[in-house]
Tab-separated table of C-alpha atoms in Angstrom:
chain	number	residue	atom	x	y	z
A	55	MET	CA	20.388	6.830	31.723
A	56	VAL	CA	23.543	9.348	31.688
A	57	ILE	CA	26.566	6.459	32.806
A	58	ALA	CA	23.800	3.603	29.821
A	59	LEU	CA	25.331	6.272	27.312
A	60	PHE	CA	28.648	5.474	27.884
A	61	LEU	CA	28.126	1.354	27.113
A	62	SER	CA	30.165	-0.250	23.973
A	63	ARG	CA	26.817	-0.626	21.645
A	64	THR	CA	28.255	-5.031	22.108
A	65	CYS	CA	27.564	-4.462	26.150
A	66	LEU	CA	24.093	-2.768	25.175
A	67	ALA	CA	23.188	-5.031	22.958
A	68	ALA	CA	23.544	-7.782	25.528
A	69	VAL	CA	21.649	-5.551	28.527
A	70	LEU	CA	18.930	-4.949	26.560
A	71	ALA	CA	18.418	-8.663	25.149
A	72	LEU	CA	17.780	-9.774	28.658
A	73	THR	CA	15.241	-6.741	29.140
A	74	ALA	CA	13.226	-7.163	26.181
A	75	ALA	CA	9.214	-6.218	25.932
A	76	CYS	CA	6.806	-8.058	25.691
A	77	GLY	CA	3.818	-7.061	23.254
A	78	SER	CA	0.377	-6.426	25.022
A	79	GLY	CA	-2.127	-8.931	26.094
A	80	SER	CA	0.558	-11.928	25.052
A	81	LEU	CA	1.270	-13.065	28.220
A	82	PRO	CA	-0.041	-13.136	31.664
A	83	GLU	CA	1.364	-9.932	33.107
A	84	ALA	CA	3.204	-12.407	35.963
A	85	THR	CA	5.451	-13.723	33.389
A	86	ARG	CA	6.135	-10.817	31.419
A	87	PRO	CA	10.058	-9.645	31.290
A	88	ARG	CA	10.551	-6.132	32.382
A	89	PRO	CA	10.378	-3.141	30.200
A	90	THR	CA	13.319	-2.409	27.486
A	91	PRO	CA	15.281	0.784	28.195
A	92	PRO	CA	14.157	3.524	26.177
A	93	ASN	CA	14.580	4.646	22.583
A	94	ALA	CA	17.658	6.800	23.512
A	95	PHE	CA	19.634	3.737	23.792
A	96	LEU	CA	18.809	2.486	20.419
A	97	GLY	CA	19.962	5.284	17.784
A	98	ASN	CA	17.214	6.388	15.984
A	99	PRO	CA	15.456	3.872	13.176
A	100	PRO	CA	15.089	6.184	9.821
A	101	PRO	CA	11.565	7.999	9.472
A	102	ASP	CA	8.537	6.372	9.056
A	103	PRO	CA	7.694	6.813	5.094
A	104	GLY	CA	4.280	7.677	6.319
A	105	ASP	CA	1.094	6.013	4.271
A	106	PRO	CA	-1.788	8.056	3.677
A	107	VAL	CA	-3.747	6.230	5.343
A	108	PHE	CA	-1.676	4.370	7.601
A	109	PRO	CA	0.799	7.327	8.841
A	110	GLY	CA	2.328	5.231	11.307
A	111	LEU	CA	2.822	1.805	9.016
A	112	GLY	CA	5.574	0.757	7.166
A	113	ASN	CA	9.496	0.858	8.123
A	114	ALA	CA	12.753	3.240	5.792
A	115	GLY	CA	15.846	2.167	5.652
A	116	TYR	CA	15.185	-1.372	4.165
A	117	ASP	CA	13.564	-3.493	1.246
A	118	ALA	CA	12.110	-6.259	2.117
A	119	LEU	CA	13.160	-9.096	0.129
A	120	ARG	CA	11.956	-12.496	1.953
A	121	TYR	CA	10.161	-14.050	4.820
A	122	ASP	CA	10.664	-17.187	5.877
A	123	LEU	CA	8.126	-17.875	8.897
A	124	ALA	CA	8.004	-20.250	11.856
A	125	PHE	CA	4.917	-21.246	13.645
A	126	ASP	CA	4.353	-24.039	16.294
A	127	TYR	CA	0.781	-24.208	17.539
A	128	ARG	CA	0.188	-25.588	21.102
A	129	ALA	CA	-3.267	-26.657	21.547
A	130	ASP	CA	-3.115	-26.764	25.189
A	131	THR	CA	-2.610	-22.935	25.312
A	132	ARG	CA	-3.889	-22.404	22.030
A	133	THR	CA	-0.932	-20.245	21.553
A	134	VAL	CA	1.975	-19.993	19.044
A	135	GLU	CA	6.034	-20.002	19.509
A	136	ALA	CA	6.782	-18.454	16.510
A	137	SER	CA	10.405	-17.255	14.215
A	138	ALA	CA	10.492	-14.822	11.664
A	139	THR	CA	13.614	-14.435	9.569
A	140	VAL	CA	13.200	-11.742	7.594
A	141	THR	CA	16.216	-11.460	4.864
A	142	ALA	CA	16.337	-7.381	3.460
A	143	ARG	CA	18.606	-5.175	1.673
A	144	ALA	CA	19.406	-1.750	3.514
A	145	THR	CA	18.657	1.265	1.305
A	146	ARG	CA	20.879	3.666	3.372
A	147	ASP	CA	23.307	2.735	6.032
A	148	LEU	CA	21.402	1.757	9.228
A	149	SER	CA	22.819	1.646	12.882
A	150	ALA	CA	18.945	1.074	13.705
A	151	PHE	CA	15.801	0.347	11.555
A	152	GLY	CA	12.171	-1.090	12.653
A	153	PHE	CA	9.424	-3.379	12.155
A	154	ASP	CA	5.534	-2.984	12.941
A	155	ALA	CA	4.557	-5.704	15.080
A	156	LEU	CA	1.739	-5.330	17.821
A	157	GLY	CA	1.095	-7.900	19.995
A	158	LEU	CA	3.959	-9.749	19.873
A	159	ALA	CA	6.261	-11.392	22.993
A	160	VAL	CA	9.687	-10.778	21.312
A	161	HIS	CA	12.349	-13.207	23.186
A	162	GLY	CA	15.173	-12.135	20.984
A	163	VAL	CA	16.709	-10.718	17.920
A	164	ARG	CA	19.705	-11.556	16.292
A	165	VAL	CA	21.242	-9.410	13.058
A	166	ASP	CA	23.364	-11.566	10.702
A	167	GLY	CA	24.297	-14.005	13.756
A	168	ARG	CA	24.418	-11.528	16.092
A	169	ALA	CA	22.502	-10.179	19.327
A	170	ALA	CA	20.806	-7.164	18.875
A	171	ALA	CA	19.366	-4.957	20.882
A	172	PHE	CA	15.533	-3.880	20.617
A	173	VAL	CA	12.909	-2.657	22.108
A	174	LEU	CA	8.989	-2.808	21.470
A	175	HIS	CA	6.606	0.858	21.677
A	176	ASP	CA	3.760	1.364	19.897
A	177	GLU	CA	3.229	-0.815	17.060
A	178	LYS	CA	7.090	-1.075	16.314
A	179	LEU	CA	9.932	-3.703	17.348
A	180	ASP	CA	13.364	-1.173	16.538
A	181	VAL	CA	15.823	-2.918	16.396
A	182	SER	CA	20.229	-1.893	16.766
A	183	PRO	CA	22.422	-4.648	15.646
A	184	ALA	CA	25.857	-5.162	17.433
A	185	ARG	CA	27.337	-3.923	14.050
A	186	PRO	CA	26.125	-1.170	11.554
A	187	VAL	CA	24.421	-1.944	8.446
A	188	GLY	CA	25.592	-0.617	5.031
A	189	ARG	CA	24.027	0.963	2.486
A	190	GLY	CA	23.177	-1.730	-0.318
A	191	ALA	CA	23.784	-4.795	2.283
A	192	THR	CA	21.987	-7.558	2.731
A	193	MET	CA	20.788	-8.553	6.270
A	194	THR	CA	19.017	-12.036	7.822
A	195	VAL	CA	17.790	-10.315	10.840
A	196	VAL	CA	16.296	-13.610	12.956
A	197	VAL	CA	13.115	-12.836	15.228
A	198	ASP	CA	11.763	-15.358	18.191
A	199	TYR	CA	8.877	-14.751	19.911
A	200	SER	CA	5.765	-15.483	21.277
A	201	ALA	CA	1.937	-14.834	20.166
A	202	ASP	CA	-2.181	-15.841	21.815
A	203	PRO	CA	-4.567	-15.805	18.682
A	204	ARG	CA	-7.158	-14.891	21.293
A	205	ALA	CA	-4.908	-11.917	22.736
A	206	ARG	CA	-7.022	-8.255	22.953
A	207	LEU	CA	-5.766	-5.747	20.602
A	208	PRO	CA	-6.411	-2.532	19.042
A	209	HIS	CA	-6.595	-5.116	15.588
A	210	THR	CA	-5.788	-7.749	14.788
A	211	ALA	CA	-5.227	-10.403	12.006
A	212	TRP	CA	-5.881	-13.731	14.244
A	213	VAL	CA	-8.792	-15.591	13.792
A	214	PRO	CA	-9.344	-17.713	16.787
A	215	THR	CA	-11.322	-20.662	16.008
A	216	ALA	CA	-12.659	-23.794	18.183
A	217	ASP	CA	-9.269	-25.732	17.217
A	218	GLY	CA	-6.742	-23.495	15.821
A	219	PHE	CA	-6.643	-20.068	13.845
A	220	ALA	CA	-6.579	-18.498	10.404
A	221	ILE	CA	-5.455	-14.916	9.658
A	222	ALA	CA	-7.093	-11.640	7.829
A	223	GLY	CA	-4.235	-9.313	7.729
A	224	GLN	CA	-6.008	-6.745	5.505
A	225	PRO	CA	-5.258	-3.762	5.511
A	226	ASN	CA	-2.817	-2.981	8.564
A	227	GLY	CA	-2.832	-6.399	11.079
A	228	ALA	CA	-0.487	-8.864	9.645
A	229	HIS	CA	2.497	-7.231	12.087
A	230	THR	CA	0.039	-8.622	14.722
A	231	VAL	CA	0.936	-12.135	13.660
A	232	PHE	CA	4.615	-11.396	12.415
A	233	PRO	CA	7.101	-8.657	12.243
A	234	CYS	CA	7.066	-7.323	9.015
A	235	ASN	CA	7.129	-3.662	6.879
A	236	ASP	CA	3.505	-4.112	7.088
A	237	VAL	CA	3.098	-2.060	3.610
A	238	PRO	CA	1.142	-3.337	0.329
A	239	ALA	CA	4.532	-1.566	-1.733
A	240	ASP	CA	6.993	-3.249	-0.111
A	241	LYS	CA	6.282	-7.257	-1.506
A	242	ALA	CA	8.770	-10.403	-0.714
A	243	SER	CA	8.928	-14.414	-0.990
A	244	PHE	CA	7.713	-16.646	1.535
A	245	SER	CA	8.271	-19.782	3.441
A	246	VAL	CA	5.989	-20.892	5.648
A	247	ARG	CA	6.583	-23.501	8.011
A	248	ILE	CA	3.519	-24.809	10.688
A	249	SER	CA	4.138	-28.010	13.229
A	250	ALA	CA	0.650	-28.392	14.847
A	251	PRO	CA	-1.045	-31.710	16.576
A	252	ASN	CA	-0.879	-34.748	14.094
A	253	HIS	CA	-5.342	-34.379	14.873
A	254	THR	CA	-5.062	-31.090	13.041
A	255	LEU	CA	-4.016	-29.678	10.275
A	256	GLY	CA	-1.666	-26.690	9.545
A	257	VAL	CA	-1.770	-25.036	5.841
A	258	ALA	CA	-0.447	-21.712	3.809
A	259	GLY	CA	-0.801	-20.324	0.548
A	260	GLY	CA	1.485	-21.015	-2.454
A	261	THR	CA	1.817	-25.156	-2.412
A	262	LEU	CA	3.216	-27.593	-0.053
A	263	ALA	CA	6.895	-28.478	0.070
A	264	ASP	CA	7.391	-30.074	2.837
A	265	SER	CA	6.012	-32.213	5.353
A	266	ALA	CA	7.186	-34.159	8.551
A	267	GLU	CA	5.752	-36.288	11.477
A	268	LYS	CA	7.577	-36.923	14.601
A	269	GLU	CA	5.849	-37.576	18.146
A	270	GLY	CA	2.703	-36.561	17.064
A	271	ARG	CA	2.866	-33.500	15.350
A	272	THR	CA	3.150	-32.929	11.936
A	273	THR	CA	5.420	-30.167	10.369
A	274	ARG	CA	4.360	-28.396	6.833
A	275	THR	CA	6.333	-26.021	4.959
A	276	TYR	CA	5.020	-23.922	2.254
A	277	VAL	CA	6.096	-21.980	-0.369
A	278	SER	CA	5.064	-19.205	-2.094
A	279	ARG	CA	6.344	-19.111	-6.046
A	280	ASP	CA	5.688	-15.177	-6.416
A	281	PRO	CA	6.119	-11.925	-4.307
A	282	MET	CA	3.389	-11.147	-1.463
A	283	ALA	CA	2.566	-8.464	0.286
A	284	THR	CA	2.267	-8.837	4.418
A	285	GLU	CA	-1.495	-8.414	3.791
A	286	LEU	CA	-2.213	-11.245	1.625
A	287	LEU	CA	-0.451	-14.090	3.843
A	288	GLN	CA	-2.637	-17.503	4.592
A	289	LEU	CA	-1.522	-19.412	7.363
A	290	SER	CA	-4.206	-21.650	9.887
A	291	VAL	CA	-4.544	-24.527	11.815
A	292	GLY	CA	-8.275	-26.475	12.139
A	293	ASP	CA	-9.849	-29.809	11.769
A	294	TYR	CA	-9.146	-29.844	7.755
A	295	THR	CA	-9.797	-31.768	4.703
A	296	VAL	CA	-8.141	-30.952	1.705
A	297	ARG	CA	-9.550	-30.944	-1.250
A	298	GLU	CA	-7.365	-31.538	-4.843
A	299	ARG	CA	-8.334	-31.157	-8.745
A	300	ARG	CA	-7.085	-29.476	-12.181
A	301	GLY	CA	-9.030	-26.723	-13.297
A	302	PRO	CA	-9.083	-24.765	-16.847
A	303	GLY	CA	-5.851	-24.867	-18.082
A	304	GLY	CA	-4.423	-27.475	-16.156
A	305	LEU	CA	-4.343	-24.889	-13.024
A	306	PRO	CA	-3.739	-26.980	-9.554
A	307	LEU	CA	-6.881	-25.638	-7.012
A	308	ARG	CA	-6.344	-27.104	-3.177
A	309	ASP	CA	-9.560	-25.887	-1.359
A	310	VAL	CA	-8.898	-26.476	2.374
A	311	VAL	CA	-12.336	-27.103	4.129
A	312	PRO	CA	-13.004	-27.622	7.741
A	313	VAL	CA	-14.451	-31.768	8.208
A	314	SER	CA	-17.823	-30.643	9.414
A	315	ARG	CA	-18.295	-28.034	6.794
A	316	ALA	CA	-17.142	-30.154	3.961
A	317	GLU	CA	-20.545	-31.474	2.680
A	318	ALA	CA	-22.360	-27.792	3.228
A	319	VAL	CA	-20.092	-25.917	1.201
A	320	GLN	CA	-19.009	-28.129	-1.522
A	321	PRO	CA	-21.650	-26.744	-4.074
A	322	ALA	CA	-19.912	-23.540	-3.404
A	323	LEU	CA	-16.194	-24.936	-4.005
A	324	ALA	CA	-17.529	-26.342	-7.138
A	325	LEU	CA	-18.157	-23.052	-8.745
A	326	THR	CA	-14.392	-22.456	-9.077
A	327	ASP	CA	-13.895	-24.232	-12.440
A	328	GLY	CA	-16.253	-22.499	-14.204
A	329	GLN	CA	-15.670	-18.908	-12.028
A	330	LEU	CA	-11.808	-19.310	-13.349
A	331	ALA	CA	-12.844	-19.906	-17.106
A	332	TRP	CA	-14.908	-16.752	-17.404
A	333	ILE	CA	-12.438	-14.236	-15.655
A	334	GLY	CA	-9.916	-15.806	-17.919
A	335	ARG	CA	-11.719	-14.680	-20.947
A	336	HIS	CA	-11.530	-10.930	-19.748
A	337	LEU	CA	-8.457	-10.557	-17.713
A	338	GLY	CA	-6.589	-13.581	-19.199
A	339	GLU	CA	-3.850	-16.071	-17.536
A	340	PHE	CA	-4.731	-16.542	-13.493
A	341	PRO	CA	-0.897	-15.046	-12.369
A	342	PHE	CA	-1.022	-17.399	-9.623
A	343	GLU	CA	0.395	-21.277	-9.336
A	344	THR	CA	-2.505	-22.246	-7.645
A	345	TYR	CA	-6.014	-21.001	-5.904
A	346	GLY	CA	-8.429	-22.369	-3.893
A	347	LEU	CA	-10.512	-21.622	-1.387
A	348	MET	CA	-10.960	-21.723	2.695
A	349	PRO	CA	-13.971	-21.262	5.076
A	350	ALA	CA	-12.617	-20.760	8.336
A	351	ASP	CA	-14.230	-22.699	11.078
A	352	SER	CA	-15.830	-19.903	12.865
A	353	ASP	CA	-19.565	-18.679	12.947
A	354	ASP	CA	-18.341	-15.647	14.991
A	355	PRO	CA	-19.833	-12.506	13.438
A	356	ALA	CA	-16.878	-10.509	14.823
A	357	ALA	CA	-14.385	-13.306	13.578
A	358	PHE	CA	-13.304	-10.908	10.651
A	359	GLY	CA	-14.780	-7.690	8.863
A	360	PHE	CA	-15.322	-9.127	5.683
A	361	THR	CA	-17.621	-12.180	3.893
A	362	GLY	CA	-14.544	-13.463	1.744
A	363	LEU	CA	-10.618	-11.689	2.088
A	364	GLU	CA	-8.460	-12.691	-0.910
A	365	THR	CA	-5.476	-13.974	1.179
A	366	GLN	CA	-2.696	-15.074	-1.954
A	367	THR	CA	-4.007	-18.424	-3.718
A	368	LEU	CA	-6.172	-19.175	-0.628
A	369	THR	CA	-8.996	-17.286	-0.036
A	370	LEU	CA	-10.568	-16.949	3.376
A	371	TYR	CA	-14.433	-17.179	3.883
A	372	LYS	CA	-16.944	-17.454	6.493
A	373	PRO	CA	-18.220	-20.769	6.073
A	374	GLY	CA	-21.931	-19.970	6.790
A	375	TYR	CA	-21.967	-17.435	3.185
A	376	LEU	CA	-20.346	-20.430	1.720
A	377	ALA	CA	-23.790	-22.991	2.239
A	378	GLN	CA	-26.190	-20.185	0.601
A	379	PRO	CA	-27.262	-21.017	-2.999
A	380	GLU	CA	-25.609	-20.119	-6.344
A	381	GLN	CA	-27.276	-16.841	-7.097
A	382	ARG	CA	-26.371	-15.345	-3.859
A	383	ILE	CA	-23.034	-15.943	-3.286
A	384	ALA	CA	-21.045	-16.367	-6.933
A	385	PRO	CA	-21.140	-12.678	-8.053
A	386	HIS	CA	-19.118	-12.125	-4.232
A	387	MET	CA	-16.916	-15.293	-5.235
A	388	MET	CA	-16.156	-14.153	-8.813
A	389	HIS	CA	-15.031	-10.465	-7.055
A	390	GLU	CA	-12.922	-12.228	-4.354
A	391	LEU	CA	-11.359	-13.980	-7.870
A	392	VAL	CA	-10.940	-10.914	-9.605
A	393	HIS	CA	-8.226	-9.700	-6.353
A	394	ALA	CA	-5.755	-12.591	-7.887
A	395	TRP	CA	-5.168	-9.691	-10.596
A	396	PHE	CA	-6.130	-6.226	-8.411
A	397	GLY	CA	-4.709	-6.811	-5.396
A	398	ASP	CA	-2.643	-9.743	-5.308
A	399	SER	CA	-0.388	-9.526	-8.521
A	400	VAL	CA	-0.320	-5.779	-8.342
A	401	SER	CA	-0.996	-4.673	-5.186
A	402	PRO	CA	-1.708	-0.794	-4.374
A	403	ARG	CA	1.088	1.265	-3.568
A	404	THR	CA	-0.149	2.722	-0.871
A	405	TRP	CA	-3.864	1.975	0.692
A	406	ALA	CA	-5.153	5.185	-0.869
A	407	ASP	CA	-5.530	2.860	-3.926
A	408	LEU	CA	-7.815	0.811	-2.624
A	409	TRP	CA	-9.934	1.899	-5.051
A	410	LEU	CA	-7.702	-0.051	-7.702
A	411	ASN	CA	-8.652	-3.393	-5.162
A	412	GLU	CA	-12.182	-3.076	-4.759
A	413	GLY	CA	-13.549	-1.036	-8.376
A	414	HIS	CA	-12.064	-3.710	-10.635
A	415	ALA	CA	-13.110	-6.400	-8.208
A	416	ASP	CA	-16.595	-5.103	-7.990
A	417	TYR	CA	-16.744	-4.343	-11.824
A	418	TYR	CA	-15.997	-7.725	-13.189
A	419	GLY	CA	-18.451	-9.410	-10.405
A	420	LEU	CA	-21.487	-6.868	-11.654
A	421	LEU	CA	-20.639	-7.916	-15.282
A	422	TYR	CA	-20.537	-11.699	-13.983
A	423	ARG	CA	-23.149	-11.075	-12.323
A	424	TYR	CA	-25.881	-9.864	-15.115
A	425	GLU	CA	-24.023	-12.340	-17.336
A	426	GLN	CA	-26.016	-15.162	-15.968
A	427	GLY	CA	-29.128	-13.171	-15.772
A	428	TRP	CA	-29.123	-12.567	-12.191
A	429	PRO	CA	-30.856	-9.273	-10.863
A	430	ASP	CA	-28.662	-7.381	-7.984
A	431	GLY	CA	-30.085	-6.531	-4.501
A	432	LEU	CA	-32.110	-3.619	-6.310
A	433	GLY	CA	-33.370	-5.180	-8.919
A	434	LEU	CA	-31.478	-4.085	-11.584
A	435	THR	CA	-30.258	-6.532	-14.299
A	436	SER	CA	-27.273	-4.237	-16.469
A	437	LEU	CA	-24.356	-2.613	-15.641
A	438	GLU	CA	-25.626	0.334	-17.306
A	439	ALA	CA	-28.957	0.553	-14.691
A	440	ALA	CA	-26.463	-0.322	-12.047
A	441	MET	CA	-24.045	2.716	-12.770
A	442	ARG	CA	-27.301	5.136	-13.495
A	443	ASP	CA	-28.155	4.528	-9.598
A	444	THR	CA	-24.839	4.605	-8.757
A	445	TYR	CA	-24.819	8.035	-10.495
A	446	THR	CA	-27.171	9.323	-8.400
A	447	GLN	CA	-25.682	9.102	-5.159
A	448	GLY	CA	-22.313	10.065	-6.041
A	449	ASP	CA	-22.203	13.853	-4.878
A	450	GLN	CA	-23.427	12.519	-1.343
A	451	TRP	CA	-20.368	9.471	-1.761
A	452	ARG	CA	-17.754	12.043	-2.103
A	453	LEU	CA	-19.517	14.821	1.151
A	454	ASP	CA	-19.404	11.535	2.844
A	455	SER	CA	-16.492	9.510	2.240
A	456	GLY	CA	-13.957	11.921	0.498
A	457	PRO	CA	-13.252	11.243	-3.118
A	458	VAL	CA	-12.828	7.453	-4.585
A	459	ALA	CA	-8.831	8.096	-4.513
A	460	ALA	CA	-8.894	10.029	-0.940
A	461	PRO	CA	-9.802	7.847	1.684
A	462	THR	CA	-9.007	8.179	5.316
A	463	ALA	CA	-8.554	4.924	7.501
A	464	ALA	CA	-12.640	6.011	9.357
A	465	ASN	CA	-13.411	5.547	5.512
A	466	LEU	CA	-11.004	3.206	3.411
A	467	PHE	CA	-13.749	0.420	3.076
A	468	ASP	CA	-16.977	1.977	2.197
A	469	SER	CA	-18.764	2.193	-0.497
A	470	GLN	CA	-17.372	4.939	-2.510
A	471	ARG	CA	-13.676	2.369	-2.906
A	472	TYR	CA	-15.937	0.036	-4.622
A	473	ALA	CA	-19.623	1.050	-6.307
A	474	GLY	CA	-17.568	4.685	-6.649
A	475	GLY	CA	-14.758	2.066	-8.115
A	476	VAL	CA	-16.581	1.278	-10.183
A	477	LEU	CA	-18.200	3.832	-11.196
A	478	VAL	CA	-14.523	5.128	-12.232
A	479	LEU	CA	-14.338	2.364	-14.568
A	480	TYR	CA	-17.660	2.503	-16.052
A	481	ALA	CA	-16.834	6.260	-17.325
A	482	LEU	CA	-12.996	5.289	-18.673
A	483	HIS	CA	-15.066	2.817	-20.612
A	484	GLU	CA	-17.488	4.847	-21.796
A	485	ARG	CA	-14.850	7.519	-22.403
A	486	VAL	CA	-12.112	5.273	-24.810
A	487	GLY	CA	-14.711	2.635	-25.752
A	488	GLN	CA	-14.347	-1.126	-25.266
A	489	ALA	CA	-11.517	-1.995	-27.013
A	490	ALA	CA	-9.347	0.750	-25.291
A	491	PHE	CA	-10.560	0.039	-22.710
A	492	GLU	CA	-9.170	-3.760	-22.598
A	493	ARG	CA	-6.212	-2.354	-23.885
A	494	ILE	CA	-6.072	-0.121	-20.551
A	495	GLU	CA	-6.722	-3.136	-18.430
A	496	GLN	CA	-4.073	-5.441	-20.018
A	497	SER	CA	-1.117	-3.271	-19.875
A	498	PHE	CA	-1.880	-2.139	-16.370
A	499	LEU	CA	-1.737	-5.670	-15.570
A	500	GLU	CA	0.792	-6.460	-17.418
A	501	ARG	CA	3.303	-3.979	-16.672
A	502	TYR	CA	2.901	-4.343	-12.719
A	503	ARG	CA	2.715	-7.834	-13.011
A	504	HIS	CA	4.140	-9.581	-8.886
A	505	GLY	CA	4.486	-5.754	-8.540
A	506	ALA	CA	2.527	-2.317	-6.822
A	507	ALA	CA	0.920	0.424	-8.512
A	508	GLY	CA	-1.341	3.453	-7.731
A	509	THR	CA	-3.475	5.591	-8.991
A	510	ARG	CA	-0.859	7.805	-11.081
A	511	ASP	CA	0.712	4.764	-12.582
A	512	PHE	CA	-3.142	4.081	-13.264
A	513	ILE	CA	-3.462	7.269	-15.082
A	514	ARG	CA	-0.517	7.072	-16.778
A	515	THR	CA	-0.837	3.747	-18.182
A	516	ALA	CA	-4.668	4.640	-19.703
A	517	SER	CA	-3.241	7.961	-21.038
A	518	GLU	CA	-0.515	5.476	-22.908
A	519	ALA	CA	-2.927	2.643	-23.499
A	520	SER	CA	-5.387	4.394	-25.202
A	521	GLY	CA	-3.289	7.160	-27.519
A	522	GLU	CA	-4.909	10.126	-25.341
A	523	ASP	CA	-3.791	12.010	-22.193
A	524	LEU	CA	-6.853	10.865	-19.608
A	525	GLY	CA	-5.333	12.717	-16.922
A	526	PRO	CA	-7.030	15.359	-16.391
A	527	PHE	CA	-10.413	13.074	-16.681
A	528	LEU	CA	-9.832	10.784	-14.742
A	529	GLU	CA	-8.604	13.015	-12.073
A	530	GLU	CA	-11.416	14.873	-11.531
A	531	TRP	CA	-13.091	11.005	-11.465
A	532	LEU	CA	-11.024	10.737	-9.007
A	533	TYR	CA	-9.563	13.575	-6.751
A	534	GLY	CA	-12.622	15.618	-7.079
A	535	SER	CA	-14.828	17.063	-4.792
A	536	ARG	CA	-18.208	16.869	-7.434
A	537	THR	CA	-19.019	13.506	-9.809
A	538	PRO	CA	-18.257	14.834	-12.764
A	539	PRO	CA	-20.656	14.347	-16.301
A	540	MET	CA	-20.667	10.828	-17.212
A	541	PRO	CA	-19.962	10.280	-20.716
A	542	GLY	CA	-22.553	9.468	-23.553
A	543	HIS	CA	-25.268	9.605	-20.651
A	544	PRO	CA	-25.591	13.740	-21.003
A	545	ASP	CA	-29.317	13.142	-19.425
A	546	TRP	CA	-27.923	11.163	-16.166
A	547	ARG	CA	-28.071	13.220	-13.166
A	548	VAL	CA	-26.525	13.672	-9.808
A	549	ALA	CA	-29.079	14.063	-6.418
A	550	PRO	CA	-27.984	16.971	-4.131
A	551	ALA	CA	-25.864	16.069	-1.493
A	552	VAL	CA	-27.131	16.399	1.955
A	553	PRO	CA	-24.871	16.950	4.806
A	554	GLN	CA	-25.175	14.149	7.584
A	555	GLU	CA	-26.202	14.559	11.286
A	556	ARG	CA	-23.438	14.000	13.252
A	557	GLY	CA	-23.163	10.837	15.029
A	558	THR	CA	-24.547	9.218	11.799
A	559	PRO	CA	-22.592	5.907	11.654
A	560	ALA	CA	-20.156	5.500	8.654
A	561	ALA	CA	-21.011	2.761	5.897
A	562	PRO	CA	-20.157	-0.793	6.709
A	563	GLN	CA	-16.244	-2.215	6.629
A	564	GLY	CA	-16.383	-4.098	2.683
A	565	THR	CA	-19.123	-2.731	1.407
A	566	SER	CA	-19.640	-3.959	-2.060
A	567	THR	CA	-22.334	-3.665	-4.347
A	568	LEU	CA	-22.974	-7.827	-5.003
């Protein structure tokens, strides 16, 4: 080690590139390269920014500008050969920097065309370029790697299917698919190139920009018009058929459907036009260039932990769910559609701000349900009745799952972020009235369109749009340990909270009231 410290950075880069480490579970043990020497040889990447829910997630020192991703799916081994080209701007002088990465067998890294030293550890890929990158400079980083969608990892975005895979990256799984700055606030442009055998179809979010066939394989390239958070990427390979049409206002609609399930899910696909028209009256023009649904071709209950997932422009679903009657599925379909505005166009600044996504999605999903005349699971038929019932549980949820805007990794997807978020929005509505509430919503969506916003941003926007200081009111609702009085409903009561016995299971993931 002492001798190695005197190696030139150029020589060291060559040595380390030859001894690159593999991500765990990606290749058989016998084929893995020897581990890379310790990080002491690399220099020190800037400290992680520290997401309040996932402290190890994200990387400081640069802003990601663009991801150009290439995936080559091998049907015989069911593995993927891939390359990620990341364009980023340095926000400080960098002798080393990091990406989030897990389960990726990295073959080589180049920074601005030169081989770079790298090491994989924990869930990080640390890189030391041959030449330091100066503050304000734009760098291009190319990472060549392999991945196995079926690898056993602590957590993963890969959804293996019989004839390929899909992706479910929320909240912290995108870096099991490609190396990235895996935080929702660092949005970037994306292009995705997928090569797959001709008997399958490679698809991704955005729009198809190119397609080329060669030697029994077809390579398709998709481009996203608007910036995207890493967790919202969708790419998939499978035996799909694509159904395209025009929706309200001429919006291009594209559904990607397993051939064997096309007939069963067609009634669900037909609901999208009417739902787009309904939500457009509340939130305005659809914020992206296209929209559609993609039922992943898997009945495995453990395939991913959500009924549906708002991957940008192409919402992922469990296929069996979409085969149910309209009354059972349409409110949740509205929930996922609302995420195009709250969650996709306006992404959370950190994962502590998840209530902004899920609270709004459930709020409008419930409005849609009751307007259609469909009772909810409790037999309730109005938002007021539903919120009165939820209000009674407010202190219990705060005890079990923390305040609405203060989750942990363990309770991030508890009901508190969903129905608890709806309750906050309902309280705001009752405080300011319908007209001011609509101004707040529109101001928030316009101000942070295709960006990221946090809870404090929402509070500030609400105060400005309503013309009154709503800080103390909203902070009590969002961060308080007790449920505040409901404006306009002095007769509503909160049930006493009862401490849960140790070992009581947490609320299931993705606990929507719909």
